[in-house]
Short mmCIF file of C-alpha atoms in Angstrom, two decimals:
data_model
loop_
_atom_site.label_atom_id
_atom_site.label_comp_id
_atom_site.label_asym_id
_atom_site.label_seq_id
_atom_site.Cartn_x
_atom_site.Cartn_y
_atom_site.Cartn_z
CA MET A 1 -82.28 23.50 59.19
CA ILE A 2 -79.67 23.89 62.02
CA THR A 3 -80.03 26.70 64.42
CA ALA A 4 -77.61 29.72 64.78
CA GLU A 5 -76.98 28.01 68.48
CA GLU A 6 -76.22 24.61 67.08
CA ASN A 7 -74.14 26.01 64.47
CA GLU A 8 -71.89 27.88 67.40
CA GLN A 9 -72.04 24.73 69.30
CA LEU A 10 -70.82 22.44 66.42
CA CYS A 11 -68.21 24.51 65.29
CA ARG A 12 -66.42 26.22 68.48
CA VAL A 13 -63.64 23.44 69.65
CA GLY A 14 -61.71 25.69 72.63
CA LYS A 15 -61.53 24.62 76.01
CA GLY A 16 -65.03 24.85 77.76
CA THR A 17 -67.05 24.54 74.65
CA LEU A 18 -69.34 21.70 73.88
CA MET A 19 -67.55 20.15 71.22
CA GLY A 20 -64.00 20.93 72.14
CA ASN A 21 -64.40 19.20 75.68
CA PHE A 22 -66.10 16.40 73.59
CA PHE A 23 -63.07 16.09 70.82
CA ARG A 24 -60.79 16.23 73.77
CA GLN A 25 -61.47 12.86 74.96
CA PHE A 26 -60.58 11.02 71.95
CA TRP A 27 -57.17 10.52 70.66
CA LEU A 28 -56.26 12.86 67.83
CA PRO A 29 -53.65 12.63 65.51
CA VAL A 30 -51.16 15.92 65.47
CA CYS A 31 -48.34 15.57 63.11
CA LEU A 32 -46.39 12.99 61.25
CA SER A 33 -44.20 10.95 63.30
CA SER A 34 -41.18 11.75 60.30
CA GLU A 35 -41.57 15.36 61.21
CA LEU A 36 -39.96 15.18 65.04
CA LYS A 37 -36.27 14.00 64.97
CA ALA A 38 -34.55 12.53 68.06
CA ASP A 39 -32.83 15.79 69.67
CA GLY A 40 -33.96 17.57 67.14
CA ASP A 41 -35.82 21.24 66.84
CA PRO A 42 -39.24 21.31 68.60
CA VAL A 43 -42.20 21.95 66.46
CA ARG A 44 -45.08 24.20 66.95
CA LEU A 45 -48.57 22.66 66.92
CA MET A 46 -52.07 24.21 67.34
CA ILE A 47 -54.86 21.88 68.31
CA LEU A 48 -58.09 22.87 69.33
CA GLY A 49 -57.10 26.12 69.85
CA GLU A 50 -54.15 24.88 72.55
CA LYS A 51 -50.57 26.02 71.37
CA LEU A 52 -48.23 23.07 71.95
CA VAL A 53 -44.69 22.17 71.10
CA ALA A 54 -43.88 18.90 70.17
CA PHE A 55 -40.28 16.90 70.43
CA ARG A 56 -38.95 13.85 70.15
CA ASP A 57 -36.13 13.10 73.08
CA THR A 58 -32.88 11.08 73.12
CA GLU A 59 -34.67 7.64 73.16
CA GLY A 60 -37.17 8.58 70.38
CA ARG A 61 -40.19 8.95 72.84
CA VAL A 62 -42.59 11.70 72.07
CA GLY A 63 -43.74 14.67 74.03
CA VAL A 64 -46.51 16.87 73.44
CA PHE A 65 -46.61 19.79 75.84
CA ASP A 66 -48.58 23.25 76.29
CA HIS A 67 -45.83 25.34 75.08
CA ARG A 68 -45.52 27.16 78.20
CA CYS A 69 -42.78 26.35 80.69
CA PRO A 70 -44.77 26.57 84.36
CA HIS A 71 -41.95 28.55 85.51
CA ARG A 72 -42.65 31.51 83.86
CA CYS A 73 -44.71 30.90 81.18
CA ALA A 74 -41.78 31.24 78.23
CA SER A 75 -42.27 29.39 75.36
CA LEU A 76 -40.80 25.95 75.27
CA PHE A 77 -40.37 26.28 71.30
CA PHE A 78 -37.10 27.81 72.13
CA GLY A 79 -36.20 25.42 74.47
CA ARG A 80 -32.93 23.12 73.91
CA ASN A 81 -34.16 19.38 73.17
CA GLU A 82 -31.48 17.61 74.81
CA MET A 83 -30.12 14.28 76.58
CA GLY A 84 -33.71 13.09 77.34
CA GLY A 85 -35.90 16.24 77.77
CA ILE A 86 -36.47 19.65 76.85
CA ARG A 87 -34.96 22.32 78.43
CA CYS A 88 -36.31 25.83 78.63
CA ALA A 89 -33.99 28.55 77.28
CA TYR A 90 -35.35 31.27 80.06
CA HIS A 91 -33.76 29.39 83.50
CA GLY A 92 -32.62 25.66 82.36
CA TRP A 93 -35.84 24.38 83.81
CA LYS A 94 -36.07 20.63 82.27
CA PHE A 95 -38.78 18.14 81.50
CA ASP A 96 -39.11 14.99 80.18
CA VAL A 97 -41.57 13.57 77.50
CA THR A 98 -44.22 13.18 80.56
CA GLY A 99 -43.86 16.70 81.43
CA LYS A 100 -41.78 15.74 84.73
CA CYS A 101 -39.57 18.52 85.88
CA LEU A 102 -35.91 16.83 85.89
CA ASP A 103 -33.87 20.09 86.66
CA GLN A 104 -34.22 23.61 88.15
CA PRO A 105 -30.59 24.59 87.86
CA ASN A 106 -31.35 28.14 88.67
CA LEU A 107 -32.52 27.37 92.27
CA GLU A 108 -29.42 27.40 94.86
CA ASP A 109 -31.56 25.62 97.38
CA LYS A 110 -33.85 23.19 95.89
CA SER A 111 -35.20 22.02 99.26
CA LYS A 112 -36.96 25.21 99.43
CA TYR A 113 -38.81 24.56 95.77
CA PRO A 114 -37.97 20.91 95.25
CA ALA A 115 -38.10 19.76 91.47
CA GLY A 116 -41.42 18.56 90.62
CA THR A 117 -43.61 21.64 88.99
CA PRO A 118 -44.49 19.71 85.99
CA ALA A 119 -45.28 21.13 82.45
CA ILE A 120 -48.84 20.47 81.11
CA ALA A 121 -47.95 17.48 78.77
CA TYR A 122 -50.63 14.73 77.06
CA ARG A 123 -50.42 11.28 76.60
CA VAL A 124 -48.91 10.49 73.16
CA GLN A 125 -48.66 7.19 71.08
CA GLU A 126 -47.51 6.45 67.37
CA SER A 127 -49.20 4.42 64.93
CA GLY A 128 -49.55 4.18 61.13
CA GLY A 129 -46.88 6.59 60.88
CA LEU A 130 -48.72 9.37 63.16
CA VAL A 131 -48.26 11.05 66.57
CA PHE A 132 -51.57 11.03 68.23
CA ALA A 133 -52.07 13.11 71.50
CA TYR A 134 -54.74 12.29 73.85
CA MET A 135 -56.00 15.78 75.26
CA GLY A 136 -58.89 14.74 77.62
CA GLU A 137 -59.66 13.99 81.27
CA ARG A 138 -58.16 10.05 81.60
CA GLN A 139 -54.87 11.05 81.32
CA GLU A 140 -53.56 8.63 83.91
CA ASN A 141 -55.82 5.78 82.30
CA PRO A 142 -56.46 7.05 78.53
CA PRO A 143 -58.54 5.05 76.25
CA PRO A 144 -56.95 2.85 73.23
CA LEU A 145 -56.44 4.17 70.15
CA PRO A 146 -59.28 3.61 67.54
CA GLU A 147 -58.79 0.58 65.26
CA ILE A 148 -59.12 2.12 62.02
CA GLU A 149 -57.46 0.00 59.59
CA ALA A 150 -55.60 2.89 57.52
CA ILE A 151 -54.12 4.09 61.01
CA MET A 152 -52.88 0.55 62.39
CA GLY A 153 -49.50 -0.61 62.66
CA GLU A 154 -46.38 0.61 60.60
CA GLY A 155 -46.95 3.76 58.61
CA HIS A 156 -45.60 5.03 55.45
CA ASP A 157 -45.15 9.00 54.38
CA ALA A 158 -46.07 8.10 50.94
CA ASN A 159 -49.44 6.92 52.05
CA ILE A 160 -50.23 10.19 53.98
CA ALA A 161 -50.80 13.86 52.78
CA LEU A 162 -51.35 16.46 55.50
CA THR A 163 -53.00 19.85 54.00
CA HIS A 164 -53.67 22.99 56.13
CA ARG A 165 -57.18 24.29 55.01
CA ASP A 166 -58.12 27.87 56.30
CA CYS A 167 -62.17 27.06 57.56
CA ASN A 168 -63.82 25.39 60.17
CA TYR A 169 -63.09 21.85 60.32
CA MET A 170 -67.00 20.88 60.09
CA GLN A 171 -67.46 22.51 56.71
CA ALA A 172 -64.47 20.82 55.42
CA LEU A 173 -65.60 17.46 57.40
CA GLU A 174 -69.20 17.69 55.51
CA GLY A 175 -67.39 17.62 52.24
CA ASP A 176 -66.48 14.30 52.71
CA VAL A 177 -69.90 13.07 53.55
CA ASP A 178 -71.75 14.81 50.60
CA THR A 179 -71.40 12.37 47.84
CA SER A 180 -73.41 14.14 45.56
CA HIS A 181 -71.09 16.88 44.80
CA LEU A 182 -68.62 14.37 43.49
CA GLY A 183 -70.60 14.57 40.09
CA PHE A 184 -70.47 18.36 39.74
CA LEU A 185 -67.19 19.79 41.55
CA HIS A 186 -64.60 16.98 40.45
CA VAL A 187 -66.09 15.46 37.46
CA GLY A 188 -68.98 17.55 35.94
CA GLY A 189 -66.98 18.68 32.87
CA ILE A 190 -66.13 15.32 31.81
CA ASP A 191 -68.31 13.56 29.06
CA GLY A 192 -69.40 10.01 30.44
CA ASP A 193 -69.83 8.52 26.91
CA LYS A 194 -66.14 8.85 26.43
CA LEU A 195 -65.07 7.02 29.49
CA ASP A 196 -63.96 3.55 29.91
CA LEU A 197 -67.16 1.85 31.00
CA SER A 198 -65.53 -1.08 32.52
CA ASP A 199 -64.69 1.06 35.71
CA PRO A 200 -67.75 1.03 38.00
CA GLU A 201 -66.83 4.64 39.24
CA VAL A 202 -67.95 5.70 36.00
CA PHE A 203 -71.63 5.63 37.11
CA THR A 204 -70.80 8.58 39.62
CA VAL A 205 -70.04 10.70 36.17
CA THR A 206 -73.19 9.42 34.21
CA GLU A 207 -75.59 9.72 36.97
CA LYS A 208 -75.37 12.89 39.29
CA ALA A 209 -78.67 12.14 41.48
CA PRO A 210 -77.95 8.97 43.30
CA LYS A 211 -80.63 8.13 46.22
CA ILE A 212 -78.79 8.35 49.44
CA ASN A 213 -79.01 5.92 51.87
CA VAL A 214 -78.22 6.77 55.73
CA SER A 215 -77.63 5.03 58.89
CA VAL A 216 -76.52 5.51 62.34
CA MET A 217 -73.78 3.12 63.13
CA PRO A 218 -72.13 1.96 66.50
CA PHE A 219 -68.79 3.98 65.26
CA GLY A 220 -70.97 7.15 63.97
CA THR A 221 -72.76 7.22 60.70
CA MET A 222 -72.95 5.58 57.24
CA TYR A 223 -74.03 6.44 53.66
CA SER A 224 -74.52 4.66 50.59
CA ALA A 225 -74.69 6.82 47.34
CA GLN A 226 -76.83 4.33 45.17
CA ARG A 227 -76.86 4.26 41.52
CA ASN A 228 -78.11 2.27 38.43
CA ALA A 229 -75.01 0.22 36.98
CA TYR A 230 -74.75 -2.52 34.62
CA GLU A 231 -77.95 -4.68 33.53
CA GLY A 232 -79.66 -5.97 36.40
CA THR A 233 -77.09 -4.47 39.02
CA GLU A 234 -76.31 -1.39 41.16
CA HIS A 235 -73.80 0.30 41.97
CA HIS A 236 -73.20 1.81 45.76
CA ARG A 237 -70.35 4.19 47.17
CA TYR A 238 -69.80 3.84 50.93
CA ALA A 239 -68.36 6.05 53.43
CA SER A 240 -68.40 6.23 57.16
CA TYR A 241 -67.99 9.04 59.79
CA ILE A 242 -66.30 7.63 62.70
CA PHE A 243 -66.54 9.62 66.21
CA PRO A 244 -65.05 12.06 66.48
CA ILE A 245 -63.28 13.71 63.14
CA TRP A 246 -62.66 10.40 61.11
CA VAL A 247 -64.20 9.73 57.67
CA THR A 248 -63.12 6.39 55.72
CA TYR A 249 -63.87 7.67 52.19
CA PRO A 250 -64.51 5.93 48.84
CA SER A 251 -61.30 6.01 46.27
CA GLY A 252 -62.02 3.03 44.43
CA MET A 253 -63.49 -0.58 44.85
CA MET A 254 -64.06 -1.68 48.50
CA ASP A 255 -62.12 -4.57 48.06
CA ASP A 256 -58.53 -2.83 48.60
CA ASN A 257 -59.76 0.77 49.43
CA VAL A 258 -58.21 0.94 53.21
CA THR A 259 -58.71 4.99 53.31
CA VAL A 260 -59.16 7.56 55.92
CA ASN A 261 -59.51 11.33 56.68
CA ALA A 262 -58.80 13.16 59.86
CA TRP A 263 -60.23 16.41 60.03
CA VAL A 264 -58.52 17.99 62.94
CA PRO A 265 -59.40 21.34 64.24
CA ILE A 266 -56.53 23.78 64.58
CA ASP A 267 -58.75 26.15 66.15
CA ASP A 268 -62.37 27.67 65.06
CA GLU A 269 -61.08 28.84 61.66
CA SER A 270 -58.43 26.40 60.67
CA THR A 271 -58.04 22.66 59.76
CA MET A 272 -55.44 20.06 59.53
CA ILE A 273 -56.28 17.36 57.11
CA PHE A 274 -54.63 14.02 57.77
CA ASN A 275 -55.36 12.03 54.24
CA ILE A 276 -54.57 8.35 54.59
CA ASP A 277 -54.56 5.94 51.84
CA LEU A 278 -52.75 2.54 52.07
CA GLY A 279 -52.86 1.98 48.49
CA ARG A 280 -50.69 4.73 47.45
CA VAL A 281 -47.47 3.03 48.10
CA HIS A 282 -48.20 0.09 46.48
CA GLY A 283 -49.34 2.10 43.56
CA ARG A 284 -53.10 0.75 43.42
CA ARG A 285 -54.51 4.36 43.41
CA LYS A 286 -56.29 4.95 39.36
CA ASN A 287 -57.68 8.07 38.01
CA MET A 288 -60.58 7.63 35.69
CA ARG A 289 -59.64 6.57 31.88
CA TYR A 290 -61.10 7.73 28.65
CA LYS A 291 -62.04 4.52 26.24
CA ASP A 292 -58.60 5.32 24.36
CA GLY A 293 -56.62 4.96 27.42
CA THR A 294 -55.42 8.31 28.36
CA LEU A 295 -56.44 9.62 32.06
CA VAL A 296 -59.04 11.88 32.74
CA GLY A 297 -57.42 15.38 33.40
CA GLY A 298 -56.78 17.67 36.62
CA LEU A 299 -57.94 14.45 39.30
CA ALA A 300 -54.28 14.21 40.70
CA ARG A 301 -53.98 14.28 44.64
CA PRO A 302 -50.55 15.93 44.83
CA LEU A 303 -50.38 19.39 45.69
CA GLU A 304 -47.55 22.13 45.70
CA TYR A 305 -46.90 23.36 49.21
CA LEU A 306 -45.48 26.71 50.47
CA PRO A 307 -42.10 26.30 52.21
CA THR A 308 -42.84 25.30 55.66
CA THR A 309 -42.57 27.97 58.55
CA THR A 310 -42.12 27.71 62.21
CA ASP A 311 -44.95 29.74 63.14
CA TRP A 312 -48.39 28.26 64.83
CA LYS A 313 -49.95 27.60 61.16
CA GLY A 314 -46.93 27.32 59.16
CA ARG A 315 -46.99 23.69 58.10
CA TRP A 316 -48.52 21.82 54.87
CA ARG A 317 -50.10 25.00 53.38
CA PRO A 318 -50.88 24.92 49.66
CA ALA A 319 -48.90 27.23 47.53
CA LYS A 320 -52.21 27.76 45.60
CA ASP A 321 -54.74 29.31 47.59
CA ALA A 322 -57.39 32.16 47.93
CA SER A 323 -54.64 34.65 47.18
CA ASN A 324 -54.42 33.51 43.84
CA ASP A 325 -57.83 31.90 43.39
CA PHE A 326 -56.25 28.49 43.63
CA GLY A 327 -54.92 28.69 40.24
CA ILE A 328 -57.98 28.57 38.74
CA ASP A 329 -57.94 28.65 34.63
CA ARG A 330 -61.29 29.63 33.27
CA GLU A 331 -60.22 28.46 29.25
CA TRP A 332 -59.94 25.02 31.04
CA GLN A 333 -63.22 25.72 32.74
CA ARG A 334 -65.19 27.14 29.98
CA ASN A 335 -63.69 24.35 26.95
CA GLY A 336 -61.86 21.83 28.75
CA ASP A 337 -63.05 18.74 30.74
CA SER A 338 -62.90 20.43 34.13
CA TYR A 339 -65.94 21.82 35.70
CA THR A 340 -63.66 24.38 37.87
CA GLY A 341 -60.74 24.93 36.30
CA ILE A 342 -58.72 23.93 39.69
CA VAL A 343 -56.15 20.67 39.19
CA GLY A 344 -56.75 18.39 41.68
CA ILE A 345 -59.55 16.94 43.75
CA PRO A 346 -58.37 18.45 47.20
CA LEU A 347 -57.82 21.74 45.75
CA GLN A 348 -61.17 21.85 44.14
CA ASP A 349 -62.40 21.22 47.66
CA GLN A 350 -60.21 23.48 49.38
CA ALA A 351 -61.31 26.26 46.97
CA ILE A 352 -65.13 25.62 47.79
CA GLN A 353 -65.09 25.26 51.35
CA GLU A 354 -63.00 28.16 51.84
CA SER A 355 -65.14 30.07 50.18
CA MET A 356 -68.00 29.66 52.37
CA GLY A 357 -65.99 31.80 55.00
CA PRO A 358 -63.93 30.61 58.10
CA ILE A 359 -67.13 29.54 59.94
CA VAL A 360 -69.93 29.42 57.79
CA ASP A 361 -73.61 30.13 58.60
CA ARG A 362 -75.49 27.48 58.58
CA THR A 363 -78.95 29.19 59.12
CA MET A 364 -78.81 30.48 55.20
CA GLU A 365 -78.86 27.12 54.04
CA HIS A 366 -81.87 25.31 52.11
CA LEU A 367 -81.00 21.41 52.63
CA ALA A 368 -82.16 18.79 50.47
CA ALA A 369 -82.55 14.90 50.08
CA SER A 370 -78.84 14.77 48.78
CA ASP A 371 -77.75 16.05 52.13
CA ARG A 372 -79.44 13.28 54.11
CA MET A 373 -75.87 12.19 55.32
CA VAL A 374 -74.84 15.70 56.52
CA ILE A 375 -78.14 16.50 58.55
CA LEU A 376 -77.37 12.93 60.10
CA THR A 377 -73.71 13.31 60.74
CA ARG A 378 -74.63 16.82 62.58
CA ARG A 379 -77.31 15.14 64.52
CA VAL A 380 -75.21 12.37 65.93
CA MET A 381 -72.25 14.49 66.74
CA LEU A 382 -74.32 16.96 68.56
CA ASP A 383 -76.06 14.62 70.28
CA ALA A 384 -72.99 12.52 71.24
CA ALA A 385 -71.50 15.71 72.53
CA LYS A 386 -74.44 17.11 74.66
CA GLU A 387 -74.96 13.37 76.28
CA TYR A 388 -71.16 13.83 77.09
CA ALA A 389 -71.68 17.26 78.54
CA GLU A 390 -74.80 16.42 80.73
CA SER A 391 -73.86 12.71 81.64
CA GLY A 392 -70.12 12.05 81.06
CA LYS A 393 -71.16 9.27 78.86
CA LEU A 394 -69.19 8.86 75.62
CA PRO A 395 -69.87 6.78 72.62
CA ASP A 396 -69.06 2.83 72.92
CA VAL A 397 -66.46 3.28 70.13
CA VAL A 398 -64.09 5.44 72.76
CA ASP A 399 -63.38 2.09 74.78
CA GLN A 400 -64.41 -0.18 72.14
CA PRO A 401 -61.94 0.58 69.41
CA GLU A 402 -62.80 -2.73 67.69
CA LEU A 403 -66.06 -1.00 66.48
CA CYS A 404 -64.09 1.16 64.07
CA GLN A 405 -63.31 -2.02 61.82
CA ALA A 406 -66.66 -2.55 60.70
CA ALA A 407 -66.12 0.94 58.78
CA ARG A 408 -64.67 1.00 55.31
CA GLY A 409 -65.21 3.19 52.10
CA GLY A 410 -65.54 2.32 48.58
CA ASP A 411 -67.54 0.92 45.57
CA ILE A 412 -69.40 -2.26 45.04
CA VAL A 413 -71.83 -3.62 42.50
CA VAL A 414 -74.61 -5.87 43.50
CA PRO A 415 -77.65 -7.40 42.00
CA TYR A 416 -80.67 -4.99 41.34
CA GLY A 417 -83.01 -4.95 44.35
CA THR A 418 -80.00 -5.68 46.93
CA ASP A 419 -80.44 -3.94 49.98
CA TRP A 420 -77.71 -1.23 50.66
CA LEU A 421 -76.78 -2.60 54.21
CA ASP A 422 -76.94 -6.16 52.95
CA GLY A 423 -74.44 -5.53 50.11
CA TYR A 424 -72.27 -3.68 52.19
CA GLU A 425 -72.28 -6.40 54.92
CA GLU A 426 -72.06 -9.44 52.15
CA LYS A 427 -68.65 -7.53 50.77
CA MET A 428 -67.24 -6.99 54.50
CA ALA A 429 -67.53 -10.39 55.15
CA ALA A 430 -66.03 -11.51 52.07
CA ILE A 431 -63.04 -9.15 52.54
CA LYS A 432 -62.63 -9.26 56.60
CA GLY A 433 -64.34 -12.76 57.03
CA TYR A 434 -66.74 -11.07 59.69
CA ARG A 435 -70.09 -9.58 59.06
CA PRO A 436 -70.58 -6.23 60.70
CA LYS A 437 -73.89 -5.86 63.06
CA LEU A 438 -75.77 -2.70 60.89
CA THR A 439 -78.79 -1.24 61.72
CA ALA A 440 -80.63 1.44 59.41
CA ALA A 441 -81.47 4.79 61.08
CA GLU A 442 -85.13 5.81 60.40
#
């Protein structure tokens, strides 16, 4: 059981908190590249409880700033994005994307107050269709971006879905590493005998109590949900947690399952999910089918969003939310193939995670063997954050981003009795041409 103190440490992300200080030492995604237009409107962002503005300058470079102008603290959201920088609407001070002050037009004698008062700007990179900000101590020499498959290289908005969730990041992230809920929340209403048995994912429906294997990894943690499959075989469903807020989740067979979720804390009580699946744009994602070929209903990903507003939490909010019970259809829940009566896996997760409250009281939990990955991931995160607080040491993955390449989610079928890590290594060797060195946790 986690203590009340540990729960506080795990959930609080503001400046000066254990986890907030730790998270700031990693690159975090903050928005889609497409959300920022050259010389376009500044965008309000909130990350780790900090109010920021993001803008793209005339040359296409991105700036991510504390929203307050360093002169009199007026918000740069109201500034003019023009000719290579953002100009404060209050007194005209202008800053480039690095925060350098370019102009102080209201000062008659600049020799007495020379240009050079910088805005608080964070380091920025773009990759995979995303804007990343580094908010940590190494602003002069930040670490490299993590080499997570789904965020490397050119991106496509069709592969990326953002969603605002009104709860703490950790209870949202834990849903991604709690694999046994799949057989209930998402597919609990489906009759497994009616499914197309050629799809190995069917075993997540027909066997609802998998054996959970877990391991500490160089990049974080990993699990396999192990089930009996076809005669003489076993089915494994893998996912990996990568420091500090990433999960490579299973969404099909491992061979082409290039996926990741980022659970980015907006503040202590809200989260922005960056869901990335490189199979979408190529049409590789599929839903379960019945034997007659019809799709199992209610598992689709697309969400309907409320109109975007310009406030700090006005982006990517689902139209179905707590105010309308997430669109629950009780008749479908009672008599259909839906365990929840809520359409779509993301919205089903959203309803459950928000139902726990903004920050769940984990001292009230009664954990079981099915929660092994949740327990391990909490411990690994807290231990790493405490080690950083005490010694300044960060996980190796910060400066060895290639360690992330050993993480992939997905399903495999192996001969009965195959060690779960051996099966993963063999599959990764076949997919990527190398064998990751993995050691199971005790």
